[in-house]
mmCIF file of C-alpha atoms (C1' of nucleotides) and ligand atoms in Angstrom:
data_model
loop_
_atom_site.group_PDB
_atom_site.id
_atom_site.type_symbol
_atom_site.label_atom_id
_atom_site.label_comp_id
_atom_site.label_asym_id
_atom_site.label_seq_id
_atom_site.Cartn_x
_atom_site.Cartn_y
_atom_site.Cartn_z
ATOM 1 C CA UNK A 278 -152.535 181.946 -65.477
ATOM 2 C CA UNK A 279 -155.434 184.161 -66.390
ATOM 3 C CA UNK A 280 -158.413 181.874 -66.715
ATOM 4 C CA UNK A 281 -160.941 184.277 -68.166
ATOM 5 C CA UNK A 282 -160.088 182.956 -71.600
ATOM 6 C CA UNK A 283 -160.825 179.395 -70.556
ATOM 7 C CA UNK A 284 -163.984 180.611 -68.850
ATOM 8 C CA UNK A 285 -165.141 182.133 -72.109
ATOM 9 C CA UNK A 286 -164.569 178.827 -73.841
ATOM 10 C CA UNK A 287 -166.521 176.988 -71.148
ATOM 11 C CA UNK A 288 -169.411 179.381 -71.545
ATOM 12 C CA UNK A 289 -169.213 179.171 -75.313
ATOM 13 C CA UNK A 290 -169.576 175.403 -75.186
ATOM 14 C CA UNK A 291 -172.475 175.546 -72.739
ATOM 15 C CA UNK A 292 -174.320 178.099 -74.805
ATOM 16 C CA UNK A 293 -173.757 176.303 -78.075
ATOM 17 C CA UNK A 294 -174.274 172.766 -76.782
ATOM 18 C CA UNK A 295 -170.799 171.644 -77.701
ATOM 19 C CA UNK A 296 -169.305 169.036 -75.413
ATOM 20 C CA UNK A 297 -166.378 170.290 -73.435
ATOM 21 C CA UNK A 298 -164.584 166.981 -73.258
ATOM 22 C CA UNK A 299 -161.334 166.138 -71.526
ATOM 23 C CA UNK A 300 -159.243 166.339 -74.719
ATOM 24 C CA UNK A 301 -160.843 169.608 -75.772
ATOM 25 C CA UNK A 302 -160.481 171.317 -72.445
ATOM 26 C CA UNK A 303 -156.942 170.190 -71.922
ATOM 27 C CA UNK A 304 -155.757 170.973 -75.421
ATOM 28 C CA UNK A 305 -157.080 174.500 -75.020
ATOM 29 C CA UNK A 306 -155.435 174.853 -71.617
ATOM 30 C CA UNK A 307 -152.138 173.601 -73.019
ATOM 31 C CA UNK A 308 -152.190 176.044 -75.919
ATOM 32 C CA UNK A 309 -153.302 178.870 -73.667
ATOM 33 C CA UNK A 310 -150.589 178.277 -71.114
ATOM 34 C CA UNK A 311 -147.847 178.200 -73.712
ATOM 35 C CA UNK A 312 -145.862 181.436 -73.970
ATOM 36 C CA UNK A 313 -145.223 180.836 -77.650
ATOM 37 C CA UNK A 314 -147.255 179.087 -80.326
ATOM 38 C CA UNK A 315 -147.091 175.381 -79.683
ATOM 39 C CA UNK A 316 -146.848 172.549 -82.184
ATOM 40 C CA UNK A 317 -149.345 169.739 -82.455
ATOM 41 C CA UNK A 318 -146.949 167.046 -81.308
ATOM 42 C CA UNK A 319 -145.852 169.140 -78.353
ATOM 43 C CA UNK A 320 -149.496 169.551 -77.407
ATOM 44 C CA UNK A 321 -149.801 165.805 -77.704
ATOM 45 C CA UNK A 322 -146.786 165.289 -75.454
ATOM 46 C CA UNK A 323 -148.249 167.547 -72.780
ATOM 47 C CA UNK A 324 -151.611 165.914 -73.190
ATOM 48 C CA UNK A 325 -150.054 162.573 -72.359
ATOM 49 C CA UNK A 326 -149.541 163.773 -68.785
ATOM 50 C CA UNK A 327 -153.299 164.021 -68.407
ATOM 51 C CA UNK A 328 -154.641 161.428 -70.821
ATOM 52 C CA UNK A 329 -153.064 157.990 -71.104
ATOM 53 C CA UNK A 330 -151.209 157.522 -74.386
ATOM 54 C CA UNK A 331 -153.125 159.942 -76.598
ATOM 55 C CA UNK A 332 -152.820 159.552 -80.351
ATOM 56 C CA UNK A 333 -152.461 162.315 -82.958
ATOM 57 C CA UNK A 334 -156.172 162.500 -83.855
ATOM 58 C CA UNK A 335 -156.974 163.304 -80.248
ATOM 59 C CA UNK A 336 -154.871 166.448 -80.434
ATOM 60 C CA UNK A 337 -155.768 167.345 -84.002
ATOM 61 C CA UNK A 338 -159.489 167.028 -83.418
ATOM 62 C CA UNK A 339 -159.387 169.346 -80.458
ATOM 63 C CA UNK A 340 -157.170 171.775 -82.356
ATOM 64 C CA UNK A 341 -159.606 171.695 -85.260
ATOM 65 C CA UNK A 342 -162.531 172.268 -82.900
ATOM 66 C CA UNK A 343 -161.046 175.352 -81.263
ATOM 67 C CA UNK A 344 -159.824 176.685 -84.573
ATOM 68 C CA UNK A 345 -163.227 176.272 -86.157
ATOM 69 C CA UNK A 346 -164.757 178.187 -83.283
ATOM 70 C CA UNK A 347 -162.049 180.860 -83.445
ATOM 71 C CA UNK A 348 -160.517 180.320 -80.035
ATOM 72 C CA UNK A 349 -157.152 179.539 -81.514
ATOM 73 C CA UNK A 350 -155.106 180.506 -84.557
ATOM 74 C CA UNK A 351 -152.652 178.506 -86.577
ATOM 75 C CA UNK A 352 -149.406 180.240 -87.423
ATOM 76 C CA UNK A 353 -148.943 178.778 -90.874
ATOM 77 C CA UNK A 354 -145.258 179.478 -91.246
ATOM 78 C CA UNK A 355 -144.527 177.761 -87.927
ATOM 79 C CA UNK A 356 -147.015 174.874 -87.990
ATOM 80 C CA UNK A 357 -147.984 176.010 -84.530
ATOM 81 C CA UNK A 358 -151.035 177.092 -82.625
ATOM 82 C CA UNK A 359 -151.806 179.905 -80.214
ATOM 83 C CA UNK A 360 -154.907 181.171 -78.496
ATOM 84 C CA UNK A 361 -156.557 184.299 -79.822
ATOM 85 C CA UNK A 362 -155.342 187.378 -78.005
ATOM 86 C CA UNK A 363 -158.030 189.672 -79.344
ATOM 87 C CA UNK A 364 -160.977 190.542 -77.135
ATOM 88 C CA UNK A 365 -163.437 189.133 -79.646
ATOM 89 C CA UNK A 366 -163.642 186.122 -81.870
ATOM 90 C CA UNK A 367 -162.510 186.490 -85.461
ATOM 91 C CA UNK A 368 -160.803 184.410 -88.096
ATOM 92 C CA UNK A 369 -157.570 185.192 -89.828
ATOM 93 C CA UNK A 370 -155.230 187.504 -88.046
ATOM 94 C CA UNK A 371 -151.964 189.326 -88.023
ATOM 95 C CA UNK A 372 -148.970 187.917 -86.280
ATOM 96 C CA UNK A 373 -145.610 189.462 -85.545
ATOM 97 C CA UNK A 374 -143.044 186.689 -85.437
ATOM 98 C CA UNK A 375 -139.641 187.411 -83.918
ATOM 99 C CA UNK A 376 -136.886 185.772 -85.933
ATOM 100 C CA UNK A 377 -134.586 185.772 -82.914
ATOM 101 C CA UNK A 378 -136.635 184.486 -79.992
ATOM 102 C CA UNK A 379 -139.659 182.986 -81.717
ATOM 103 C CA UNK A 380 -142.133 185.084 -79.780
ATOM 104 C CA UNK A 381 -145.366 185.707 -81.637
ATOM 105 C CA UNK A 382 -147.453 188.778 -80.952
ATOM 106 C CA UNK A 383 -151.009 188.927 -82.232
ATOM 107 C CA UNK A 384 -151.907 192.344 -83.492
ATOM 108 C CA UNK A 385 -155.512 192.128 -84.453
ATOM 109 C CA UNK A 386 -157.044 194.678 -86.793
ATOM 110 C CA UNK A 387 -160.716 194.243 -87.474
ATOM 111 C CA UNK A 388 -160.712 195.895 -90.832
ATOM 112 C CA UNK A 389 -159.047 194.748 -93.964
ATOM 113 C CA UNK A 390 -156.946 197.704 -95.171
ATOM 114 C CA UNK A 391 -158.294 199.722 -98.085
ATOM 115 C CA UNK A 392 -155.180 199.186 -100.152
ATOM 116 C CA UNK A 393 -155.792 195.447 -100.068
ATOM 117 C CA UNK A 394 -159.497 195.856 -100.727
ATOM 118 C CA UNK A 395 -158.578 197.716 -103.875
ATOM 119 C CA UNK A 396 -156.055 195.086 -104.846
ATOM 120 C CA UNK A 397 -158.555 192.246 -104.621
ATOM 121 C CA UNK A 398 -161.273 194.291 -106.295
ATOM 122 C CA UNK A 399 -158.933 194.680 -109.252
ATOM 123 C CA UNK A 400 -158.655 190.896 -109.434
ATOM 124 C CA UNK A 401 -162.420 190.432 -109.025
ATOM 125 C CA UNK A 402 -161.764 188.376 -105.943
ATOM 126 C CA UNK A 403 -164.233 187.975 -103.076
ATOM 127 C CA UNK A 404 -162.655 187.957 -99.641
ATOM 128 C CA UNK A 405 -163.562 185.434 -97.004
ATOM 129 C CA UNK A 406 -160.544 185.400 -94.774
ATOM 130 C CA UNK A 407 -157.046 186.818 -94.450
ATOM 131 C CA UNK A 408 -153.929 185.937 -92.585
ATOM 132 C CA UNK A 409 -150.827 188.094 -92.277
ATOM 133 C CA UNK A 410 -147.556 186.832 -90.859
ATOM 134 C CA UNK A 411 -144.922 189.452 -90.278
ATOM 135 C CA UNK A 412 -141.336 188.479 -89.545
ATOM 136 C CA UNK A 413 -138.857 190.734 -87.850
ATOM 137 C CA UNK A 414 -137.343 191.506 -84.492
ATOM 138 C CA UNK A 415 -139.253 192.018 -81.300
ATOM 139 C CA UNK A 416 -138.680 194.765 -78.764
ATOM 140 C CA UNK A 417 -136.702 192.530 -76.430
ATOM 141 C CA UNK A 418 -134.433 191.214 -79.152
ATOM 142 C CA UNK A 419 -133.652 194.449 -80.963
ATOM 143 C CA UNK B 35 -144.741 178.883 -122.072
ATOM 144 C CA UNK B 36 -143.222 182.317 -121.645
ATOM 145 C CA UNK B 37 -139.542 181.755 -121.015
ATOM 146 C CA UNK B 38 -138.492 185.257 -120.079
ATOM 147 C CA UNK B 39 -138.793 184.284 -116.443
ATOM 148 C CA UNK B 40 -136.433 181.362 -116.906
ATOM 149 C CA UNK B 41 -134.129 183.606 -118.908
ATOM 150 C CA UNK B 42 -133.969 186.009 -115.989
ATOM 151 C CA UNK B 43 -133.005 183.174 -113.716
ATOM 152 C CA UNK B 44 -130.300 182.029 -116.119
ATOM 153 C CA UNK B 45 -128.872 185.533 -116.253
ATOM 154 C CA UNK B 46 -129.124 185.873 -112.498
ATOM 155 C CA UNK B 47 -127.046 182.747 -112.010
ATOM 156 C CA UNK B 48 -124.450 183.814 -114.531
ATOM 157 C CA UNK B 49 -124.083 187.240 -113.005
ATOM 158 C CA UNK B 50 -123.896 185.954 -109.450
ATOM 159 C CA UNK B 51 -121.756 182.914 -110.144
ATOM 160 C CA UNK B 52 -124.331 180.457 -108.932
ATOM 161 C CA UNK B 53 -124.325 177.126 -110.695
ATOM 162 C CA UNK B 54 -127.399 176.531 -112.767
ATOM 163 C CA UNK B 55 -127.437 172.783 -112.337
ATOM 164 C CA UNK B 56 -129.852 170.254 -113.777
ATOM 165 C CA UNK B 57 -131.932 169.969 -110.591
ATOM 166 C CA UNK B 58 -132.091 173.735 -110.152
ATOM 167 C CA UNK B 59 -133.055 174.518 -113.694
ATOM 168 C CA UNK B 60 -135.631 171.782 -113.902
ATOM 169 C CA UNK B 61 -137.206 172.489 -110.538
ATOM 170 C CA UNK B 62 -137.664 176.088 -111.562
ATOM 171 C CA UNK B 63 -139.128 175.076 -114.918
ATOM 172 C CA UNK B 64 -141.512 172.673 -113.213
ATOM 173 C CA UNK B 65 -142.742 175.289 -110.765
ATOM 174 C CA UNK B 66 -142.978 177.911 -113.481
ATOM 175 C CA UNK B 67 -144.985 175.703 -115.806
ATOM 176 C CA UNK B 68 -147.495 174.769 -113.133
ATOM 177 C CA UNK B 69 -150.766 176.682 -113.338
ATOM 178 C CA UNK B 70 -151.220 176.475 -109.593
ATOM 179 C CA UNK B 71 -148.733 176.349 -106.734
ATOM 180 C CA UNK B 72 -147.114 172.943 -106.759
ATOM 181 C CA UNK B 73 -146.102 170.783 -103.798
ATOM 182 C CA UNK B 74 -142.592 169.553 -103.179
ATOM 183 C CA UNK B 75 -143.381 165.898 -103.787
ATOM 184 C CA UNK B 76 -145.217 166.733 -106.995
ATOM 185 C CA UNK B 77 -142.160 168.642 -108.129
ATOM 186 C CA UNK B 78 -140.147 165.571 -107.232
ATOM 187 C CA UNK B 79 -142.466 163.344 -109.261
ATOM 188 C CA UNK B 80 -142.108 165.565 -112.325
ATOM 189 C CA UNK B 81 -138.387 165.787 -111.766
ATOM 190 C CA UNK B 82 -138.172 162.018 -111.993
ATOM 191 C CA UNK B 83 -139.021 162.241 -115.676
ATOM 192 C CA UNK B 84 -135.797 164.165 -116.229
ATOM 193 C CA UNK B 85 -133.508 162.917 -113.479
ATOM 194 C CA UNK B 86 -133.293 159.245 -112.586
ATOM 195 C CA UNK B 87 -134.887 158.500 -109.217
ATOM 196 C CA UNK B 88 -134.431 161.872 -107.502
ATOM 197 C CA UNK B 89 -134.715 161.994 -103.722
ATOM 198 C CA UNK B 90 -136.423 164.637 -101.570
ATOM 199 C CA UNK B 91 -133.279 166.681 -100.810
ATOM 200 C CA UNK B 92 -132.764 167.178 -104.528
ATOM 201 C CA UNK B 93 -136.090 168.947 -104.805
ATOM 202 C CA UNK B 94 -135.906 170.725 -101.466
ATOM 203 C CA UNK B 95 -132.433 172.105 -102.114
ATOM 204 C CA UNK B 96 -133.455 173.584 -105.428
ATOM 205 C CA UNK B 97 -136.642 174.972 -103.882
ATOM 206 C CA UNK B 98 -134.593 176.517 -101.097
ATOM 207 C CA UNK B 99 -132.182 178.002 -103.619
ATOM 208 C CA UNK B 100 -134.844 179.709 -105.690
ATOM 209 C CA UNK B 101 -136.708 180.847 -102.623
ATOM 210 C CA UNK B 102 -133.577 182.344 -101.101
ATOM 211 C CA UNK B 103 -132.989 184.244 -104.310
ATOM 212 C CA UNK B 104 -136.643 185.325 -104.507
ATOM 213 C CA UNK B 105 -137.573 183.584 -107.717
ATOM 214 C CA UNK B 106 -140.258 181.567 -105.999
ATOM 215 C CA UNK B 107 -142.660 181.972 -103.108
ATOM 216 C CA UNK B 108 -143.966 179.415 -100.692
ATOM 217 C CA UNK B 109 -147.689 179.533 -100.017
ATOM 218 C CA UNK B 110 -147.562 178.614 -96.355
ATOM 219 C CA UNK B 111 -151.157 177.558 -95.952
ATOM 220 C CA UNK B 112 -150.853 175.190 -98.918
ATOM 221 C CA UNK B 113 -147.307 173.843 -98.484
ATOM 222 C CA UNK B 114 -146.828 174.716 -102.107
ATOM 223 C CA UNK B 115 -144.567 176.767 -104.296
ATOM 224 C CA UNK B 116 -145.089 179.190 -107.159
ATOM 225 C CA UNK B 117 -142.860 181.439 -109.181
ATOM 226 C CA UNK B 118 -142.928 185.135 -108.444
ATOM 227 C CA UNK B 119 -145.364 186.949 -110.704
ATOM 228 C CA UNK B 120 -144.120 190.406 -109.887
ATOM 229 C CA UNK B 121 -141.813 192.170 -112.314
ATOM 230 C CA UNK B 122 -139.094 192.541 -109.711
ATOM 231 C CA UNK B 123 -137.620 190.389 -107.004
ATOM 232 C CA UNK B 124 -138.963 190.771 -103.488
ATOM 233 C CA UNK B 125 -139.604 188.595 -100.489
ATOM 234 C CA UNK B 126 -142.886 188.031 -98.782
ATOM 235 C CA UNK B 127 -145.967 188.642 -100.826
ATOM 236 C CA UNK B 128 -149.703 188.735 -101.035
ATOM 237 C CA UNK B 129 -151.616 185.818 -102.388
ATOM 238 C CA UNK B 130 -155.287 185.446 -103.225
ATOM 239 C CA UNK B 131 -156.243 181.817 -102.772
ATOM 240 C CA UNK B 132 -159.503 180.605 -104.248
ATOM 241 C CA UNK B 133 -161.257 178.224 -101.874
ATOM 242 C CA UNK B 134 -163.151 176.642 -104.758
ATOM 243 C CA UNK B 135 -160.618 176.016 -107.512
ATOM 244 C CA UNK B 136 -157.322 176.407 -105.688
ATOM 245 C CA UNK B 137 -156.044 179.079 -108.038
ATOM 246 C CA UNK B 138 -153.561 181.425 -106.453
ATOM 247 C CA UNK B 139 -153.127 184.967 -107.708
ATOM 248 C CA UNK B 140 -150.123 186.967 -106.615
ATOM 249 C CA UNK B 141 -150.973 190.571 -106.001
ATOM 250 C CA UNK B 142 -147.738 192.211 -105.122
ATOM 251 C CA UNK B 143 -147.672 195.546 -103.329
ATOM 252 C CA UNK B 144 -144.255 196.994 -102.733
ATOM 253 C CA UNK B 145 -145.182 199.007 -99.712
ATOM 254 C CA UNK B 146 -146.252 197.734 -96.360
ATOM 255 C CA UNK B 147 -149.551 199.530 -95.578
ATOM 256 C CA UNK B 148 -149.424 202.404 -93.097
ATOM 257 C CA UNK B 149 -152.003 200.828 -90.858
ATOM 258 C CA UNK B 150 -149.696 197.858 -90.308
ATOM 259 C CA UNK B 151 -146.658 200.042 -89.896
ATOM 260 C CA UNK B 152 -148.454 201.776 -87.080
ATOM 261 C CA UNK B 153 -149.505 198.482 -85.555
ATOM 262 C CA UNK B 154 -145.967 197.147 -85.427
ATOM 263 C CA UNK B 155 -144.585 200.466 -84.233
ATOM 264 C CA UNK B 156 -146.940 200.214 -81.278
ATOM 265 C CA UNK B 157 -145.432 196.818 -80.465
ATOM 266 C CA UNK B 158 -141.861 198.118 -80.949
ATOM 267 C CA UNK B 159 -141.376 195.506 -83.610
ATOM 268 C CA UNK B 160 -138.894 195.830 -86.481
ATOM 269 C CA UNK B 161 -140.138 194.511 -89.794
ATOM 270 C CA UNK B 162 -138.033 192.319 -92.016
ATOM 271 C CA UNK B 163 -140.596 190.494 -94.076
ATOM 272 C CA UNK B 164 -144.328 190.041 -94.484
ATOM 273 C CA UNK B 165 -146.582 187.487 -96.047
ATOM 274 C CA UNK B 166 -150.312 187.834 -96.586
ATOM 275 C CA UNK B 167 -152.550 184.956 -97.634
ATOM 276 C CA UNK B 168 -156.086 185.897 -98.528
ATOM 277 C CA UNK B 169 -158.751 183.248 -98.934
ATOM 278 C CA UNK B 170 -161.914 183.762 -100.876
ATOM 279 C CA UNK B 171 -163.478 183.164 -104.257
ATOM 280 C CA UNK B 172 -161.891 183.994 -107.562
ATOM 281 C CA UNK B 173 -163.571 185.692 -110.496
ATOM 282 C CA UNK B 174 -164.173 182.436 -112.356
ATOM 283 C CA UNK B 175 -165.674 180.667 -109.355
ATOM 284 C CA UNK B 176 -167.968 183.408 -108.070
ATOM 285 C "C1'" DT C 246 -185.585 152.756 -73.460
ATOM 286 C "C1'" DT C 247 -184.292 153.387 -77.952
ATOM 287 C "C1'" DC C 248 -181.904 155.831 -81.115
ATOM 288 C "C1'" DA C 249 -179.037 158.868 -83.743
ATOM 289 C "C1'" DA C 250 -175.618 162.334 -83.468
ATOM 290 C "C1'" DA C 251 -171.532 163.796 -81.494
ATOM 291 C "C1'" DC C 252 -167.494 162.529 -79.825
ATOM 292 C "C1'" DT C 253 -163.364 159.649 -78.573
ATOM 293 C "C1'" DG C 254 -160.020 155.459 -79.025
ATOM 294 C "C1'" DT C 255 -156.961 153.065 -81.767
ATOM 295 C "C1'" DA C 256 -154.166 151.466 -85.544
ATOM 296 C "C1'" DA C 257 -152.362 152.348 -89.589
ATOM 297 C "C1'" DC C 258 -150.816 155.290 -92.983
ATOM 298 C "C1'" DA C 259 -149.849 159.540 -95.818
ATOM 299 C "C1'" DT C 260 -147.460 163.787 -96.467
ATOM 300 C "C1'" DT C 261 -143.896 167.096 -95.755
ATOM 301 C "C1'" DA C 262 -139.190 168.011 -94.501
ATOM 302 C "C1'" DT C 263 -134.382 167.367 -92.711
ATOM 303 C "C1'" DA C 264 -129.888 165.175 -91.080
ATOM 304 C "C1'" DA C 265 -125.754 163.072 -92.062
ATOM 305 C "C1'" DC C 266 -122.187 161.756 -94.753
ATOM 306 C "C1'" DA C 267 -120.110 160.341 -99.224
ATOM 307 C "C1'" DT C 268 -119.094 161.879 -103.817
ATOM 308 C "C1'" DT C 269 -118.735 164.971 -107.747
ATOM 309 C "C1'" DT C 270 -118.175 169.342 -110.101
ATOM 310 C "C1'" DT C 271 -116.148 173.716 -110.595
ATOM 311 C "C1'" DA C 272 -112.999 177.321 -110.778
ATOM 312 C "C1'" DA C 273 -109.246 179.473 -108.666
ATOM 313 C "C1'" DT C 274 -104.347 179.071 -107.620
ATOM 314 C "C1'" DA C 275 -99.978 177.223 -106.904
ATOM 315 C "C1'" DT D 146 -101.381 171.269 -115.287
ATOM 316 C "C1'" DA D 147 -101.903 169.315 -110.661
ATOM 317 C "C1'" DT D 148 -103.851 170.735 -106.229
ATOM 318 C "C1'" DT D 149 -107.242 172.239 -103.602
ATOM 319 C "C1'" DA D 150 -111.314 174.143 -101.353
ATOM 320 C "C1'" DA D 151 -115.951 175.540 -101.995
ATOM 321 C "C1'" DA D 152 -120.243 174.568 -103.932
ATOM 322 C "C1'" DA D 153 -123.266 171.378 -105.185
ATOM 323 C "C1'" DT D 154 -125.329 166.810 -105.697
ATOM 324 C "C1'" DG D 155 -126.251 161.632 -104.451
ATOM 325 C "C1'" DT D 156 -127.871 158.517 -101.160
ATOM 326 C "C1'" DT D 157 -129.760 156.560 -97.062
ATOM 327 C "C1'" DA D 158 -132.269 157.109 -93.362
ATOM 328 C "C1'" DT D 159 -135.278 159.353 -90.321
ATOM 329 C "C1'" DA D 160 -137.956 163.137 -88.287
ATOM 330 C "C1'" DA D 161 -141.990 165.993 -88.147
ATOM 331 C "C1'" DT D 162 -146.633 166.932 -89.379
ATOM 332 C "C1'" DG D 163 -151.209 165.458 -90.502
ATOM 333 C "C1'" DT D 164 -155.166 162.142 -92.072
ATOM 334 C "C1'" DT D 165 -158.162 157.928 -92.858
ATOM 335 C "C1'" DA D 166 -160.916 154.456 -91.347
ATOM 336 C "C1'" DC D 167 -163.492 152.092 -88.345
ATOM 337 C "C1'" DA D 168 -164.859 150.594 -83.709
ATOM 338 C "C1'" DG D 169 -166.603 152.014 -79.357
ATOM 339 C "C1'" DT D 170 -168.652 155.424 -76.053
ATOM 340 C "C1'" DT D 171 -171.354 159.262 -74.403
ATOM 341 C "C1'" DT D 172 -175.180 162.210 -74.661
ATOM 342 C "C1'" DG D 173 -179.603 164.019 -74.975
ATOM 343 C "C1'" DA D 174 -183.841 163.919 -77.308
ATOM 344 C "C1'" DA D 175 -187.789 161.216 -79.246
HETATM 345 ZN ZN1 ZN E 650 -157.148 186.481 -82.715
HETATM 346 ZN ZN1 ZN E 651 -137.592 188.400 -79.930
HETATM 347 ZN ZN1 ZN E 652 -143.555 187.804 -105.978
HETATM 348 ZN ZN1 ZN E 653 -161.600 179.844 -108.241
#
DNA sequence: TTCAAACTGTAACATTATAACATTTTAATA
DNA sequence: TATTAAAATGTTATAATGTTACAGTTTGAA
């Protein structure tokens, strides 16, 4: 396991005076060490190895914390969570979801494409955040 | 209420020999007549005015039917359903979701932007379907 | 050392979705 | 027209996902 991601989170908490508590640290480690996006109740199950009989809010609060601070993403169509694979923090994202094996690849683009900018301009809509989920077949499965 | 959408669905069922049953027709009407995307259990509640004591599968099956045949979309981040506002059937979609009033505007683009095509080509990923949910502020709320 | 803010523990509950199996409807066909 | 199989619904139960509310603890600053 590459720990530089966890290190970044540790540093982030130090610098921003957020408490890096046992549930927070372990929830992040669990999500980070999962090959595929992991569901809240599976996080909770894994958490129970470390923390005695944790309840849903324990997992959800930590999830919410890391999501708020952009260390993790929620894959909406899967109700599952994964760590950010981009080299910088951002919200929203683009995810390639393999219909066969369930693998999710994050393909982060910093800029919102022009064609969409035009589309929302037409609707007089002000962008705050965008999330793209692409289904298809991954390299391995095709 | 503009019924041409419902008419299209009626014709679709006739032409494809799908049964346009009471639950199906009414679920579609309920979704279509809702100003904003509507949740499954709210559909169920409205359905209970027409059908005596309907149970979740009744709503979910009809939802699944119309979704499969591309008459409705599911807004993943809202767990809610809306009829397709494009003039032709398609899957996936782009949705502008107002953070203030909850209004959802469908802004359908037929073509997947080049920049994304390139991104998935790089990952050797084969596209089948894409769904974009954009959060922000609508015209009325800004 | 007091205090308030941030955070966690715990119990209960709310919301969203599906499984499993019986029954009914429909239309084709024997 | 009786038989039949597929498509669809009815019904019961349960699974999966997420939140509220309130009590208790930890932390660091006044
Ligand atoms: Zn990311
Ligand atoms: Zn795959
Ligand atoms: Zn559409
Ligand atoms: Zn609005």
